């Protein structure tokens, strides 16, 4: 039996990037997946390619009513026991130049969208008998950079939300964790100022001096979704090549 057989997962932002690779990995490992995204053409094409185990639904994570529709689609495929809150946007803006609209937009999608998802799956996961909610935060949910006030606030916020939800929902066997990717080779990464997609130069002083691959994050999510992770909740799981551990400084001795 495959590792995720019997699991049905909603993956937000599943039409491209890390979410799409996660959908592939989950289907390969036996799960049913609902690819939930605002990108209809890409999402539908991916669902068609993945076959019977995948469905697409248009979901704007900021819209609670659309969440109810996504849950209904998932429950038509099987008991809903996995949610991956992966949808997100990245905006670089100095605080002094950022409008309230710009700030709130990032918070609304990245943080409130995640909250909407958690709320929407509580009853379905109680019905399923257990669940795993995986919130895709970032290294910027553990540290920060200039021009990332909104993004870092949203990704740190996801950590607090995760811990609170984990404490509230543990007695229903619903686990809630954050995953903290470092630089991962997706569209978002290619425009994020850390170098073009695939460029490793930015990471030369990291423990693992290269960009990460979406599959490496998907593998962590697969672990957290699986029954191998049944005693892990309210925790942070880094997939960052050691970024959060610190940097190798050229002027100090190395092994
Ligand atoms: P991406 O831009 O390729 O994918 C993001 C997806 O989210 C897209 O499919 C987009 O359509 C979707 N989305 C955006 N707004 C939405 C909304 N309102 N409702 C539903 N879907 C929406 O980026 P990615 O690199 O695959 O990022 C996935 C997640 O990983 C994001 O939360 C991001 O912040 C996080 N992350 C990425 C990196 C990186 O280096 N790529 C690093 C750390 C964290």
PDB file of C-alpha atoms in Angstrom, residues 88-199:
ATOM      1  CA  UNK A  88       0.900  32.745  -1.212  1.00  0.00           C
ATOM      2  CA  UNK A  89       2.231  35.913  -2.747  1.00  0.00           C
ATOM      3  CA  UNK A  90       5.568  37.653  -2.275  1.00  0.00           C
ATOM      4  CA  UNK A  91       5.885  41.434  -2.466  1.00  0.00           C
ATOM      5  CA  UNK A  92       9.054  43.454  -1.928  1.00  0.00           C
ATOM      6  CA  UNK A  93       8.227  46.932  -0.648  1.00  0.00           C
ATOM      7  CA  UNK A  94       9.882  49.275   1.829  1.00  0.00           C
ATOM      8  CA  UNK A  95       7.589  50.147   4.748  1.00  0.00           C
ATOM      9  CA  UNK A  96       7.743  53.850   3.945  1.00  0.00           C
ATOM     10  CA  UNK A  97       6.583  53.204   0.383  1.00  0.00           C
ATOM     11  CA  UNK A  98       3.970  50.553   1.084  1.00  0.00           C
ATOM     12  CA  UNK A  99       0.277  51.448   1.062  1.00  0.00           C
ATOM     13  CA  UNK A 100      -2.123  49.893   3.574  1.00  0.00           C
ATOM     14  CA  UNK A 101      -3.845  48.182   0.625  1.00  0.00           C
ATOM     15  CA  UNK A 102      -0.582  46.526  -0.408  1.00  0.00           C
ATOM     16  CA  UNK A 103       0.208  45.454   3.152  1.00  0.00           C
ATOM     17  CA  UNK A 104      -3.295  44.106   3.756  1.00  0.00           C
ATOM     18  CA  UNK A 105      -3.367  42.197   0.464  1.00  0.00           C
ATOM     19  CA  UNK A 106      -0.341  40.106   1.476  1.00  0.00           C
ATOM     20  CA  UNK A 107      -1.739  39.497   4.972  1.00  0.00           C
ATOM     21  CA  UNK A 108      -5.136  38.633   3.549  1.00  0.00           C
ATOM     22  CA  UNK A 109      -3.888  35.972   1.126  1.00  0.00           C
ATOM     23  CA  UNK A 110      -0.999  34.497   3.093  1.00  0.00           C
ATOM     24  CA  UNK A 111      -2.370  34.618   6.642  1.00  0.00           C
ATOM     25  CA  UNK A 112      -6.153  35.086   6.561  1.00  0.00           C
ATOM     26  CA  UNK A 113      -6.320  32.620   3.653  1.00  0.00           C
ATOM     27  CA  UNK A 114      -4.593  30.055   5.855  1.00  0.00           C
ATOM     28  CA  UNK A 115      -6.985  30.815   8.742  1.00  0.00           C
ATOM     29  CA  UNK A 116      -9.987  30.402   6.416  1.00  0.00           C
ATOM     30  CA  UNK A 117      -8.636  27.016   5.390  1.00  0.00           C
ATOM     31  CA  UNK A 118      -8.141  25.816   8.946  1.00  0.00           C
ATOM     32  CA  UNK A 119     -11.700  26.879   9.867  1.00  0.00           C
ATOM     33  CA  UNK A 120     -13.156  25.172   6.810  1.00  0.00           C
ATOM     34  CA  UNK A 121     -11.581  21.762   7.478  1.00  0.00           C
ATOM     35  CA  UNK A 122     -12.206  21.370  11.223  1.00  0.00           C
ATOM     36  CA  UNK A 123     -15.604  19.660  10.917  1.00  0.00           C
ATOM     37  CA  UNK A 124     -14.591  17.528   7.876  1.00  0.00           C
ATOM     38  CA  UNK A 125     -11.439  16.361   9.683  1.00  0.00           C
ATOM     39  CA  UNK A 126     -13.456  15.543  12.811  1.00  0.00           C
ATOM     40  CA  UNK A 127     -15.715  13.464  10.553  1.00  0.00           C
ATOM     41  CA  UNK A 128     -12.637  11.805   9.038  1.00  0.00           C
ATOM     42  CA  UNK A 129     -11.389  10.887  12.524  1.00  0.00           C
ATOM     43  CA  UNK A 130      -8.020  12.640  12.167  1.00  0.00           C
ATOM     44  CA  UNK A 131      -6.207  15.178  10.023  1.00  0.00           C
ATOM     45  CA  UNK A 132      -2.972  16.910   9.140  1.00  0.00           C
ATOM     46  CA  UNK A 133      -2.878  20.624   8.320  1.00  0.00           C
ATOM     47  CA  UNK A 134       0.391  21.741   6.759  1.00  0.00           C
ATOM     48  CA  UNK A 135       0.979  25.472   6.525  1.00  0.00           C
ATOM     49  CA  UNK A 136       3.695  26.506   4.085  1.00  0.00           C
ATOM     50  CA  UNK A 137       5.470  29.379   5.804  1.00  0.00           C
ATOM     51  CA  UNK A 138       9.051  30.364   4.852  1.00  0.00           C
ATOM     52  CA  UNK A 139      12.509  31.052   6.225  1.00  0.00           C
ATOM     53  CA  UNK A 140      10.969  34.511   6.489  1.00  0.00           C
ATOM     54  CA  UNK A 141       8.652  33.079   9.134  1.00  0.00           C
ATOM     55  CA  UNK A 142      11.763  32.470  11.267  1.00  0.00           C
ATOM     56  CA  UNK A 143      13.853  35.506  10.323  1.00  0.00           C
ATOM     57  CA  UNK A 144      13.291  38.537   8.036  1.00  0.00           C
ATOM     58  CA  UNK A 145      14.752  40.856   5.423  1.00  0.00           C
ATOM     59  CA  UNK A 146      14.337  44.496   4.524  1.00  0.00           C
ATOM     60  CA  UNK A 147      11.376  45.110   2.180  1.00  0.00           C
ATOM     61  CA  UNK A 148       9.540  42.030   3.461  1.00  0.00           C
ATOM     62  CA  UNK A 149       7.463  43.588   6.268  1.00  0.00           C
ATOM     63  CA  UNK A 150       4.150  42.262   4.943  1.00  0.00           C
ATOM     64  CA  UNK A 151       5.474  38.895   3.769  1.00  0.00           C
ATOM     65  CA  UNK A 152       7.483  38.232   6.953  1.00  0.00           C
ATOM     66  CA  UNK A 153       4.563  39.340   9.150  1.00  0.00           C
ATOM     67  CA  UNK A 154       2.272  36.954   7.287  1.00  0.00           C
ATOM     68  CA  UNK A 155       4.722  34.040   7.485  1.00  0.00           C
ATOM     69  CA  UNK A 156       5.489  34.640  11.192  1.00  0.00           C
ATOM     70  CA  UNK A 157       1.734  34.957  11.733  1.00  0.00           C
ATOM     71  CA  UNK A 158       1.239  31.534  10.190  1.00  0.00           C
ATOM     72  CA  UNK A 159       3.498  30.095  12.887  1.00  0.00           C
ATOM     73  CA  UNK A 160       1.440  31.586  15.713  1.00  0.00           C
ATOM     74  CA  UNK A 161      -1.785  30.523  14.067  1.00  0.00           C
ATOM     75  CA  UNK A 162      -0.384  27.017  13.606  1.00  0.00           C
ATOM     76  CA  UNK A 163       0.591  26.617  17.250  1.00  0.00           C
ATOM     77  CA  UNK A 164      -2.752  27.913  18.488  1.00  0.00           C
ATOM     78  CA  UNK A 165      -4.662  25.627  16.112  1.00  0.00           C
ATOM     79  CA  UNK A 166      -2.472  22.646  17.073  1.00  0.00           C
ATOM     80  CA  UNK A 167      -3.308  23.151  20.757  1.00  0.00           C
ATOM     81  CA  UNK A 168      -7.027  23.578  20.036  1.00  0.00           C
ATOM     82  CA  UNK A 169      -7.372  20.657  17.648  1.00  0.00           C
ATOM     83  CA  UNK A 170      -4.977  18.018  18.959  1.00  0.00           C
ATOM     84  CA  UNK A 171      -7.656  16.198  20.929  1.00  0.00           C
ATOM     85  CA  UNK A 172      -9.471  15.536  17.641  1.00  0.00           C
ATOM     86  CA  UNK A 173      -6.228  13.971  16.308  1.00  0.00           C
ATOM     87  CA  UNK A 174      -5.857  16.953  13.982  1.00  0.00           C
ATOM     88  CA  UNK A 175      -2.182  17.909  13.712  1.00  0.00           C
ATOM     89  CA  UNK A 176      -1.080  21.364  12.533  1.00  0.00           C
ATOM     90  CA  UNK A 177       2.501  22.195  11.530  1.00  0.00           C
ATOM     91  CA  UNK A 178       4.453  24.746   9.538  1.00  0.00           C
ATOM     92  CA  UNK A 179       6.967  23.985   6.802  1.00  0.00           C
ATOM     93  CA  UNK A 180       9.666  26.601   6.240  1.00  0.00           C
ATOM     94  CA  UNK A 181      11.178  26.423   2.761  1.00  0.00           C
ATOM     95  CA  UNK A 182      14.345  28.318   1.923  1.00  0.00           C
ATOM     96  CA  UNK A 183      14.980  29.399  -1.663  1.00  0.00           C
ATOM     97  CA  UNK A 184      13.079  26.948  -3.868  1.00  0.00           C
ATOM     98  CA  UNK A 185      13.317  26.895  -7.640  1.00  0.00           C
ATOM     99  CA  UNK A 186       9.847  28.157  -8.702  1.00  0.00           C
ATOM    100  CA  UNK A 187       8.391  31.196 -10.494  1.00  0.00           C
ATOM    101  CA  UNK A 188       8.231  33.013  -7.167  1.00  0.00           C
ATOM    102  CA  UNK A 189      11.929  32.420  -6.583  1.00  0.00           C
ATOM    103  CA  UNK A 190      12.909  33.641 -10.039  1.00  0.00           C
ATOM    104  CA  UNK A 191      11.452  37.064  -9.286  1.00  0.00           C
ATOM    105  CA  UNK A 192      12.333  37.397  -5.629  1.00  0.00           C
ATOM    106  CA  UNK A 193      15.653  39.172  -5.846  1.00  0.00           C
ATOM    107  CA  UNK A 194      17.654  36.189  -4.614  1.00  0.00           C
ATOM    108  CA  UNK A 195      18.843  35.463  -8.127  1.00  0.00           C
ATOM    109  CA  UNK A 196      17.240  33.984 -11.205  1.00  0.00           C
ATOM    110  CA  UNK A 197      15.687  30.564 -11.021  1.00  0.00           C
ATOM    111  CA  UNK A 198      18.281  27.848 -10.627  1.00  0.00           C
ATOM    112  CA  UNK A 199      21.100  30.257  -9.743  1.00  0.00           C
TER     113      UNK A 199
END
